[in-house]
Coordinates of C-alpha atoms in Angstrom, one line a residue:
M1 CA -13.6 0.1 14.4
A2 CA -12.5 2.4 17.2
R3 CA -8.9 1.5 16.5
I4 CA -9.2 2.5 12.8
L5 CA -11.1 5.7 13.6
S6 CA -8.4 6.7 16.0
L7 CA -6.0 7.1 13.1
F8 CA -8.1 10.0 11.8
R9 CA -8.0 12.0 15.0
P10 CA -5.8 15.1 14.6
P11 CA -3.2 16.4 17.1
P12 CA -4.8 18.9 19.5
I13 CA -3.3 21.9 17.6
L14 CA -5.2 21.0 14.5
A15 CA -8.5 20.8 16.4
L16 CA -7.8 24.3 17.7
L17 CA -7.0 25.5 14.2
G18 CA -10.5 24.5 13.0
R19 CA -12.3 26.5 15.7
G20 CA -12.3 29.9 14.3
N21 CA -8.6 30.5 14.5
P22 CA -7.9 33.8 12.5
T23 CA -4.8 32.3 10.8
F24 CA -6.8 29.4 9.6
C25 CA -9.3 31.7 7.8
K26 CA -6.7 33.8 6.0
I27 CA -6.5 31.3 3.0
S28 CA -9.9 30.8 1.3
M29 CA -11.6 27.4 1.3
D30 CA -11.4 27.6 -2.5
S31 CA -7.6 28.1 -2.4
R32 CA -7.1 25.3 0.0
A33 CA -9.2 22.9 -2.1
R34 CA -7.0 23.7 -5.1
E35 CA -3.8 23.3 -3.0
I36 CA -4.9 19.8 -1.9
F37 CA -5.6 18.9 -5.5
R38 CA -2.2 20.2 -6.6
A39 CA -0.6 18.0 -3.9
A40 CA -2.4 14.9 -5.3
V41 CA -1.1 15.6 -8.8
E42 CA 2.4 16.2 -7.6
A43 CA 2.4 12.9 -5.8
V44 CA 2.0 11.0 -9.0
Q45 CA 4.5 12.8 -11.3
P46 CA 6.2 10.3 -13.5
D47 CA 9.7 11.1 -12.3
R48 CA 8.7 11.1 -8.7
V49 CA 7.0 7.8 -8.6
V50 CA 9.9 6.2 -10.4
R51 CA 12.4 7.8 -8.0
Q52 CA 10.5 6.5 -5.0
S53 CA 10.1 3.0 -6.4
I54 CA 13.6 2.0 -7.5
E55 CA 16.7 2.0 -5.2
R56 CA 20.2 1.9 -6.6
Q57 CA 22.7 -0.1 -4.5
D58 CA 26.1 -0.3 -6.2
D59 CA 25.7 -2.8 -9.1
S60 CA 22.2 -3.8 -8.3
V61 CA 18.7 -2.3 -8.1
I62 CA 15.9 -3.0 -5.6
I63 CA 12.4 -2.9 -6.8
D64 CA 9.4 -3.9 -4.6
G65 CA 11.8 -5.5 -2.1
R66 CA 13.6 -7.6 -4.8
R67 CA 17.2 -7.3 -5.8
F68 CA 18.2 -7.4 -9.5
P69 CA 21.9 -7.5 -10.5
L70 CA 23.1 -4.9 -13.0
R71 CA 25.9 -6.0 -15.3
H72 CA 25.4 -3.7 -18.2
N73 CA 22.4 -5.9 -18.9
L74 CA 19.5 -3.4 -18.6
H75 CA 17.1 -2.8 -21.4
L76 CA 14.1 -0.6 -21.3
V77 CA 10.8 -0.3 -23.2
G78 CA 7.7 1.8 -22.4
F79 CA 4.3 2.9 -23.7
G80 CA 1.9 5.4 -22.4
K81 CA 1.3 9.2 -22.0
A82 CA 3.6 9.5 -18.9
V83 CA 6.4 7.1 -19.8
L84 CA 8.8 9.7 -21.2
G85 CA 9.3 11.3 -17.7
M86 CA 9.5 7.7 -16.3
A87 CA 12.2 6.8 -18.7
A88 CA 14.1 9.9 -18.1
E89 CA 14.3 9.3 -14.4
V90 CA 15.2 5.6 -14.9
E91 CA 18.1 6.7 -17.1
R92 CA 19.2 9.1 -14.5
I93 CA 19.4 6.5 -11.9
L94 CA 20.5 3.4 -13.8
G95 CA 21.9 4.8 -17.1
D96 CA 25.4 3.5 -16.6
H97 CA 24.0 -0.1 -17.0
L98 CA 21.5 0.8 -19.7
V99 CA 22.2 -0.9 -23.0
R100 CA 19.3 0.4 -25.1
G101 CA 15.6 1.2 -24.9
V102 CA 12.5 2.0 -27.1
I103 CA 9.5 3.9 -25.8
S104 CA 6.2 4.6 -27.6
V105 CA 4.7 8.0 -26.6
P106 CA 1.9 10.3 -27.8
H107 CA 2.5 12.4 -30.9
G108 CA 4.0 15.8 -30.1
I109 CA 4.7 15.1 -26.5
Q110 CA 8.3 16.1 -26.5
Q111 CA 7.5 19.5 -28.1
T112 CA 4.7 20.1 -25.6
L113 CA 6.9 19.4 -22.7
R114 CA 9.5 21.9 -23.9
Q115 CA 6.8 24.5 -24.4
H116 CA 5.5 24.1 -20.9
G117 CA 9.0 24.2 -19.2
K118 CA 8.9 20.5 -18.3
S119 CA 12.4 19.7 -19.7
H120 CA 13.2 17.6 -16.6
L121 CA 10.9 15.0 -18.1
L122 CA 12.8 14.8 -21.3
L123 CA 15.6 12.4 -22.2
R124 CA 19.1 13.8 -22.5
E125 CA 20.6 14.3 -26.0
D126 CA 22.9 11.3 -25.7
S127 CA 20.2 9.0 -24.4
R128 CA 20.3 5.3 -25.3
I129 CA 16.6 5.3 -25.4
K130 CA 14.8 5.7 -28.7
V131 CA 11.6 7.8 -28.6
M132 CA 8.8 7.0 -31.1
E133 CA 5.8 9.2 -31.2
G134 CA 2.4 8.1 -32.5
A135 CA -1.2 7.5 -31.8
K136 CA -2.6 10.8 -32.9
H137 CA -5.9 11.6 -31.1
N138 CA -5.2 8.7 -28.7
L139 CA -6.0 6.2 -31.5
P140 CA -3.6 3.4 -32.8
D141 CA -1.9 4.3 -36.1
D142 CA 0.9 3.3 -38.3
D143 CA 3.5 5.3 -36.2
S144 CA 2.4 3.5 -32.9
Q145 CA 2.5 0.1 -34.8
K146 CA 6.0 0.8 -35.9
A147 CA 6.9 1.6 -32.2
A148 CA 5.3 -1.7 -31.1
E149 CA 7.3 -3.5 -33.7
G150 CA 10.5 -2.0 -32.4
I151 CA 9.6 -2.9 -28.8
K152 CA 8.8 -6.4 -29.9
Q153 CA 12.1 -6.8 -31.6
L154 CA 14.1 -5.5 -28.7
A155 CA 12.4 -7.9 -26.3
S156 CA 12.8 -10.9 -28.7
E157 CA 16.6 -10.5 -28.7
L158 CA 17.1 -10.7 -25.0
T159 CA 18.9 -13.6 -23.2
E160 CA 18.6 -15.1 -19.7
K161 CA 21.3 -12.6 -18.6
D162 CA 19.3 -9.6 -19.4
L163 CA 16.9 -7.4 -17.3
L164 CA 14.0 -5.8 -19.2
L165 CA 12.4 -2.8 -17.4
V166 CA 8.9 -2.1 -18.8
L167 CA 7.3 1.3 -18.2
I168 CA 3.5 1.5 -18.5
S169 CA 1.0 4.3 -18.0
G170 CA -2.4 5.3 -19.2
G171 CA -2.9 5.4 -23.0
G172 CA -0.5 2.5 -23.4
S173 CA -2.9 0.3 -25.2
A174 CA -3.2 2.7 -28.2
L175 CA 0.6 3.1 -28.2
L176 CA 1.3 -0.6 -28.4
P177 CA -0.8 -2.0 -31.3
A178 CA 0.6 -5.2 -32.7
P179 CA -2.1 -7.4 -34.4
I180 CA -1.3 -11.0 -35.1
P181 CA -0.6 -11.4 -38.8
P182 CA -2.3 -11.6 -41.2
V183 CA -4.8 -9.4 -39.3
S184 CA -4.1 -5.7 -40.2
L185 CA -4.3 -2.8 -37.7
Q186 CA -7.4 -1.4 -39.4
E187 CA -9.1 -4.8 -39.3
K188 CA -8.5 -5.2 -35.6
L189 CA -9.8 -1.7 -34.9
D190 CA -13.0 -2.4 -37.0
V191 CA -13.6 -5.6 -35.1
T192 CA -13.5 -3.9 -31.7
R193 CA -15.5 -0.9 -32.9
R194 CA -18.2 -3.1 -34.2
L195 CA -18.3 -5.1 -31.0
A196 CA -18.6 -1.9 -29.0
A197 CA -21.4 -0.7 -31.1
A198 CA -23.2 -4.0 -30.6
G199 CA -23.1 -3.6 -26.8
A200 CA -20.2 -5.8 -25.9
T201 CA -18.9 -5.4 -22.4
I202 CA -15.4 -4.0 -21.6
Q203 CA -14.4 -7.5 -20.5
E204 CA -15.5 -9.0 -23.8
L205 CA -13.8 -6.3 -25.8
N206 CA -10.5 -6.9 -23.9
K207 CA -10.7 -10.7 -24.6
V208 CA -11.1 -10.0 -28.4
R209 CA -8.2 -7.4 -28.3
R210 CA -5.9 -9.8 -26.6
A211 CA -6.7 -12.7 -28.9
L212 CA -5.8 -10.6 -31.9
S213 CA -2.6 -9.1 -30.4
L214 CA 0.9 -10.2 -30.3
L215 CA 1.9 -8.1 -27.2
K216 CA -1.2 -7.8 -25.0
G217 CA -2.3 -10.2 -22.4
G218 CA 1.3 -11.2 -21.5
G219 CA 2.6 -11.2 -25.0
L220 CA 5.4 -8.8 -24.4
A221 CA 6.7 -10.9 -21.4
H222 CA 6.4 -14.0 -23.6
H223 CA 8.6 -12.5 -26.3
A224 CA 11.2 -11.3 -23.8
H225 CA 11.6 -14.8 -22.2
P226 CA 14.1 -15.9 -20.9
A227 CA 15.1 -12.4 -19.7
Q228 CA 13.9 -11.2 -16.4
V229 CA 11.0 -8.8 -16.9
V230 CA 10.0 -6.1 -14.4
S231 CA 7.2 -3.7 -15.1
L232 CA 6.5 -0.4 -13.3
T233 CA 3.0 0.9 -13.8
L234 CA 1.3 4.3 -13.3
S235 CA -2.3 3.1 -13.1
D236 CA -5.3 5.0 -14.5
V237 CA -7.8 2.2 -13.9
I238 CA -10.0 1.7 -10.9
G239 CA -8.7 -1.0 -8.6
D240 CA -5.3 -1.0 -10.5
P241 CA -6.0 -4.3 -12.3
L242 CA -2.7 -5.1 -14.0
D243 CA -4.3 -7.2 -16.7
L244 CA -6.5 -4.2 -17.9
I245 CA -3.9 -1.4 -17.7
A246 CA -2.7 -1.1 -21.3
S247 CA -4.3 -4.6 -21.8
G248 CA -1.7 -6.3 -19.5
P249 CA 1.4 -6.8 -21.9
T250 CA 3.4 -8.3 -19.0
V251 CA 0.5 -10.1 -17.3
T252 CA -0.2 -13.6 -18.5
C253 CA -3.9 -13.7 -19.3
E254 CA -4.6 -16.7 -21.6
V255 CA -7.5 -16.3 -24.1
W256 CA -8.6 -19.2 -26.1
P257 CA -9.8 -18.6 -29.7
E258 CA -12.9 -20.7 -28.9
E259 CA -13.9 -18.2 -26.3
V260 CA -13.6 -15.3 -28.7
L261 CA -15.5 -17.0 -31.4
S262 CA -18.4 -17.5 -28.9
I263 CA -18.4 -13.7 -28.2
L264 CA -18.5 -12.8 -31.9
E265 CA -21.3 -15.3 -32.5
Q266 CA -23.2 -13.9 -29.5
Y267 CA -23.3 -10.5 -31.1
K268 CA -24.0 -11.9 -34.6
L269 CA -20.7 -10.7 -36.1
L270 CA -18.9 -14.0 -36.7
N271 CA -20.0 -14.5 -40.3
S272 CA -19.0 -10.9 -41.3
M273 CA -15.5 -11.0 -39.8
P274 CA -12.5 -10.5 -42.2
A275 CA -10.9 -13.7 -43.5
S276 CA -7.7 -12.8 -41.6
V277 CA -9.5 -12.6 -38.2
K278 CA -11.2 -16.0 -38.9
E279 CA -7.8 -17.5 -39.7
V280 CA -6.2 -16.4 -36.5
L281 CA -9.2 -17.5 -34.4
A282 CA -9.2 -20.9 -36.2
R283 CA -5.9 -21.8 -34.6
Q284 CA -6.7 -24.3 -31.8
G285 CA -5.5 -24.1 -28.2
P286 CA -4.1 -21.3 -26.1
R287 CA -2.1 -18.6 -27.8
W288 CA 1.1 -19.2 -25.9
K289 CA 2.3 -22.8 -25.7
E290 CA 4.4 -24.0 -22.8
N291 CA 8.0 -24.8 -23.8
E292 CA 9.0 -28.0 -21.9
E293 CA 12.6 -26.8 -21.5
D294 CA 11.3 -23.6 -19.9
S295 CA 8.7 -25.1 -17.7
G296 CA 11.1 -25.2 -14.7
S297 CA 12.1 -21.6 -15.2
S298 CA 11.0 -18.9 -12.6
G299 CA 10.8 -16.3 -15.4
E300 CA 7.6 -14.8 -14.1
A301 CA 7.4 -11.0 -14.8
V302 CA 7.5 -8.9 -11.7
N303 CA 4.6 -6.3 -12.0
V304 CA 4.6 -3.3 -9.7
V305 CA 2.1 -0.5 -9.5
I306 CA 4.2 2.6 -8.5
G307 CA 1.5 5.3 -8.9
S308 CA -2.2 5.3 -8.5
N309 CA -5.3 7.2 -7.3
T310 CA -4.6 5.8 -3.8
V311 CA -1.1 7.3 -3.8
A312 CA -2.5 10.6 -4.9
L313 CA -5.2 10.6 -2.2
T314 CA -2.7 9.7 0.5
C315 CA -0.5 12.7 -0.3
A316 CA -3.5 14.9 -0.7
G317 CA -4.5 13.9 2.8
R318 CA -1.1 14.9 4.2
R319 CA -1.4 18.3 2.6
A320 CA -5.0 18.7 4.0
R321 CA -3.7 18.0 7.4
E322 CA -1.0 20.6 7.0
L323 CA -3.7 23.2 6.0
G324 CA -5.7 22.4 9.2
F325 CA -8.1 19.7 8.1
R326 CA -8.7 16.2 9.4
P327 CA -8.4 14.0 6.2
V328 CA -10.9 11.2 5.7
V329 CA -10.4 9.0 2.6
L330 CA -13.7 7.6 1.3
S331 CA -12.6 5.5 -1.7
P332 CA -10.3 5.6 -4.7
G333 CA -12.9 3.8 -6.8
V334 CA -16.0 6.1 -7.1
C335 CA -17.7 5.4 -10.4
G336 CA -21.2 5.3 -11.8
D337 CA -23.4 8.1 -13.1
V338 CA -22.4 11.7 -12.0
R339 CA -26.0 12.3 -10.9
L340 CA -25.8 9.6 -8.3
V341 CA -22.2 10.5 -7.3
S342 CA -23.2 14.2 -6.8
R343 CA -26.2 13.1 -4.7
L344 CA -23.9 11.0 -2.5
Y345 CA -21.5 14.0 -1.8
G346 CA -24.5 16.3 -1.2
L347 CA -25.8 13.9 1.4
L348 CA -22.5 13.5 3.1
A349 CA -22.1 17.3 3.2
R350 CA -25.4 17.7 4.9
F351 CA -24.7 14.9 7.3
A352 CA -21.4 16.5 8.3
C353 CA -22.7 20.1 8.5
S354 CA -25.8 19.4 10.5
R355 CA -25.8 21.2 13.8
E356 CA -28.2 18.7 15.3
E357 CA -28.3 14.8 14.9
P358 CA -28.8 14.2 11.2
P359 CA -32.1 12.5 10.3
P360 CA -31.6 8.7 9.8
E361 CA -32.9 9.0 6.3
I362 CA -29.6 10.6 5.2
A363 CA -27.5 7.7 6.4
A364 CA -30.0 5.2 4.9
E365 CA -29.8 6.9 1.4
V366 CA -26.0 7.2 1.5
L367 CA -25.8 3.4 2.1
R368 CA -28.4 2.7 -0.6
L369 CA -26.4 4.8 -3.1
G370 CA -23.1 3.2 -2.2
P371 CA -23.2 0.1 -4.4
E372 CA -24.3 2.2 -7.4
V373 CA -21.2 4.5 -7.2
G374 CA -18.5 2.0 -6.3
A375 CA -18.3 2.8 -2.5
E376 CA -18.4 -0.1 -0.1
S377 CA -20.9 -0.1 2.8
W378 CA -18.0 -0.4 5.2
D379 CA -16.3 2.7 3.9
L380 CA -19.5 4.7 4.0
C381 CA -20.2 3.6 7.6
R382 CA -16.6 4.4 8.6
T383 CA -16.8 7.8 6.9
M384 CA -20.2 8.8 8.5
Q385 CA -19.0 7.6 11.9
V386 CA -15.8 9.8 11.6
L387 CA -17.9 12.8 10.3
G388 CA -20.5 12.3 13.1
E389 CA -17.8 12.2 15.8
G390 CA -16.1 15.2 14.4
R391 CA -19.4 17.2 14.5
A392 CA -20.4 16.0 18.0
E393 CA -17.0 16.4 19.6
G394 CA -15.8 19.5 17.8
W395 CA -12.7 18.1 16.1
G396 CA -12.6 20.9 13.7
A397 CA -12.5 21.2 9.9
T398 CA -12.6 17.9 7.8
C399 CA -11.4 17.1 4.4
L400 CA -13.2 14.3 2.7
L401 CA -11.2 12.7 -0.2
A402 CA -12.2 10.3 -2.9
G403 CA -11.2 9.4 -6.4
G404 CA -12.2 7.3 -9.4
E405 CA -13.9 7.9 -12.7
P406 CA -17.7 8.6 -12.8
T407 CA -19.5 8.6 -16.0
V408 CA -21.8 11.1 -17.8
E409 CA -24.8 10.3 -19.8
L410 CA -24.5 12.4 -23.0
T411 CA -27.8 14.1 -23.8
G412 CA -26.4 17.2 -25.5
K413 CA -23.6 18.6 -27.6
G414 CA -22.0 21.0 -25.2
R415 CA -18.4 21.2 -24.0
G416 CA -17.1 19.8 -20.6
G417 CA -16.2 16.6 -18.9
R418 CA -17.3 14.5 -16.0
N419 CA -15.4 16.6 -13.4
Q420 CA -16.9 19.9 -14.4
E421 CA -20.4 18.3 -14.6
L422 CA -20.0 16.6 -11.2
S423 CA -18.9 19.9 -9.6
L424 CA -21.9 21.6 -11.2
R425 CA -24.3 19.0 -9.9
V426 CA -22.7 19.0 -6.4
G427 CA -23.2 22.8 -6.3
L428 CA -26.9 22.2 -6.8
E429 CA -26.9 19.5 -4.0
L430 CA -25.2 22.0 -1.6
R431 CA -27.9 24.6 -2.2
G432 CA -29.3 25.9 1.1
L433 CA -26.2 25.2 3.2
E434 CA -24.1 28.0 4.4
L435 CA -21.5 29.7 2.1
P436 CA -17.7 29.4 2.8
P437 CA -16.0 29.7 5.1
Q438 CA -18.9 28.6 7.3
G439 CA -20.2 26.2 4.6
P440 CA -18.6 23.3 2.6
V441 CA -16.6 23.6 -0.7
F442 CA -16.3 20.8 -3.3
L443 CA -13.7 20.2 -6.0
S444 CA -13.5 17.6 -8.7
G445 CA -10.5 17.5 -11.0
G446 CA -8.9 15.2 -13.5
T447 CA -5.2 14.5 -12.6
D448 CA -4.4 14.4 -16.4
G449 CA -5.2 18.2 -16.4
Q450 CA -8.0 18.0 -18.9
D451 CA -11.7 17.3 -18.5
G452 CA -13.2 16.4 -21.8
P453 CA -12.1 18.5 -24.8
T454 CA -11.4 21.6 -22.7
E455 CA -8.4 23.3 -21.1
A456 CA -9.9 22.8 -17.6
A457 CA -9.4 19.8 -15.4
G458 CA -12.5 20.4 -13.3
A459 CA -14.2 23.1 -11.1
V460 CA -14.7 24.2 -7.6
T461 CA -18.2 24.8 -6.2
D462 CA -20.2 25.5 -3.0
G463 CA -23.8 26.1 -1.9
G464 CA -24.0 29.6 -3.4
L465 CA -23.6 28.3 -7.0
Y466 CA -27.3 28.4 -7.9
D467 CA -28.0 31.9 -6.7
E468 CA -24.8 33.1 -8.2
A469 CA -25.7 31.7 -11.6
R470 CA -29.2 33.0 -11.3
A471 CA -28.1 36.5 -10.5
Q472 CA -25.9 36.5 -13.7
G473 CA -28.7 35.2 -15.9
L474 CA -27.4 31.6 -16.3
D475 CA -29.9 28.7 -16.4
V476 CA -28.2 25.8 -14.7
D477 CA -30.6 23.2 -16.0
S478 CA -30.2 24.1 -19.6
F479 CA -26.5 23.9 -19.4
L480 CA -26.8 20.4 -17.7
S481 CA -29.1 19.1 -20.3
N482 CA -26.7 20.1 -23.1
N483 CA -23.7 18.7 -21.2
D484 CA -22.2 22.2 -21.4
S485 CA -20.6 22.6 -18.0
Y486 CA -17.5 24.2 -19.4
T487 CA -19.4 27.0 -21.0
F488 CA -21.3 27.4 -17.8
F489 CA -18.3 27.8 -15.6
S490 CA -16.5 30.0 -18.2
R491 CA -19.4 32.5 -18.1
L492 CA -19.9 32.3 -14.4
S493 CA -18.2 35.0 -12.4
A494 CA -15.3 35.5 -15.0
A495 CA -14.5 31.7 -14.8
R496 CA -13.0 32.0 -11.3
R497 CA -14.5 28.5 -10.4
L498 CA -12.7 26.6 -13.2
L499 CA -9.7 24.5 -12.3
V500 CA -7.0 25.0 -14.9
P501 CA -3.7 23.4 -13.7
G502 CA -2.1 23.3 -17.1
L503 CA 0.0 20.3 -18.3
T504 CA 0.2 17.8 -15.4
C505 CA 2.2 15.0 -17.2
T506 CA 0.4 12.2 -15.3
N507 CA -3.0 10.5 -15.0
V508 CA -4.4 8.5 -12.2
M509 CA -8.1 9.3 -12.8
D510 CA -10.0 12.0 -10.8
V511 CA -9.6 13.5 -7.3
H512 CA -12.7 14.7 -5.3
V513 CA -12.2 17.1 -2.4
L514 CA -15.1 18.0 0.0
L515 CA -14.0 20.5 2.6
I516 CA -16.3 20.6 5.7
P517 CA -15.8 23.6 8.0
A518 CA -15.7 23.3 11.8
I519 CA -19.3 23.2 13.0
P520 CA -19.9 25.6 16.0
I521 CA -20.3 23.7 19.3
K522 CA -23.0 24.8 21.8
I523 CA -21.4 24.6 25.3
S524 CA -24.0 24.4 28.0

């Protein structure tokens, strides 16, 4: 424990910066929180993560420590909201060996990138990669199905001499719909919608999707055999499970039809399934059958996560240290109801800001909440020990970082997303603590740049939120009950607390930043 905690101790100069140094106070706590968030987003830009993950050495490329020969044998496919920028960077680095490529991207993304001055994420005019736009409103459609067919065709024509580079990011599942004939795209969508309405778990929904899909659950890698397949993934899922990101097209995850039939029967949907679905599920045995002549092949796909919430938090921590904070990463997997998550952050802030030994009830409640919000007891104990030592020994200001994807229970019809609501609720939890720069500041932001159906990615808050809202005639509770956090922050103090980064071109879930100022030390 002591060895791990020692990693968080700052150089002496940073400890001095946190003790009332005038230079440290010139930049507001709000501005520093936003700067730390910006660093997190920059760390997972699609071109940057590709550039840091592939190394060109003459006529070979090194990925994840493995060397792959380049002999004008490189083919590329991709699907997801960020793969256009990923593909552009791959072509810049390996374009002289690229034969062809097909990528499936959201409708209108190329025009949007041009409008926002992001041309470096676009393919060059003479690119060998074909761009196919589809999935309006993030839903599978005929255009994204045509793109999936093009990707399948490219993969199916490869030989053992070829290298297929697969680029995957959030939104990839909707951009790669390929139902097994005779199932239609609409029939597959209807089946999964009815299951979701019946209360099926995400694991059950994924099993059904894979069983009815040609390319998910390892299907793409199967069609590309015997070529060498390497996938580079920008993860938007807690824990970075490769079989769940875009439903794992390059990760073998066998689903037996009998298992899916059991799920449909459990939710009393089996008898009402379309004839096409019943036909596919009536086929016995696993979907992919081993080919005896290929059984000795080592053609396993290489799957590498090149960007994630963990990567974003790591770089955010570096920026926090440059700004005079001691970074402490709690967890990249915070989840659960925003009410519980906000309570956790409020408790940690009170624990860290206490000028005396915090009551043991605070630590007890923090540990009780942990399992409900995806935070391990070990991580909570480590965090509280670091915060406690920082307070007792006067280490200076601290930046608590976390990430993940909390959930909001919808009780109203207002505008806003989980980040704005979390910030609003944390502001209430911080009520009574000192105001910045003597008191804590909290930021919650979505790395995709949008929080719900709004232009904002999140918001910044502190202990003065409640009184500030009350002075302006805003009833916080009524906005919360209507899930109308965006309207609240828009009306509060000319919207100065909103976080509006614009087009971010990436997505690795959310980033939470809790800035704790240096607590004055009584020297006897």
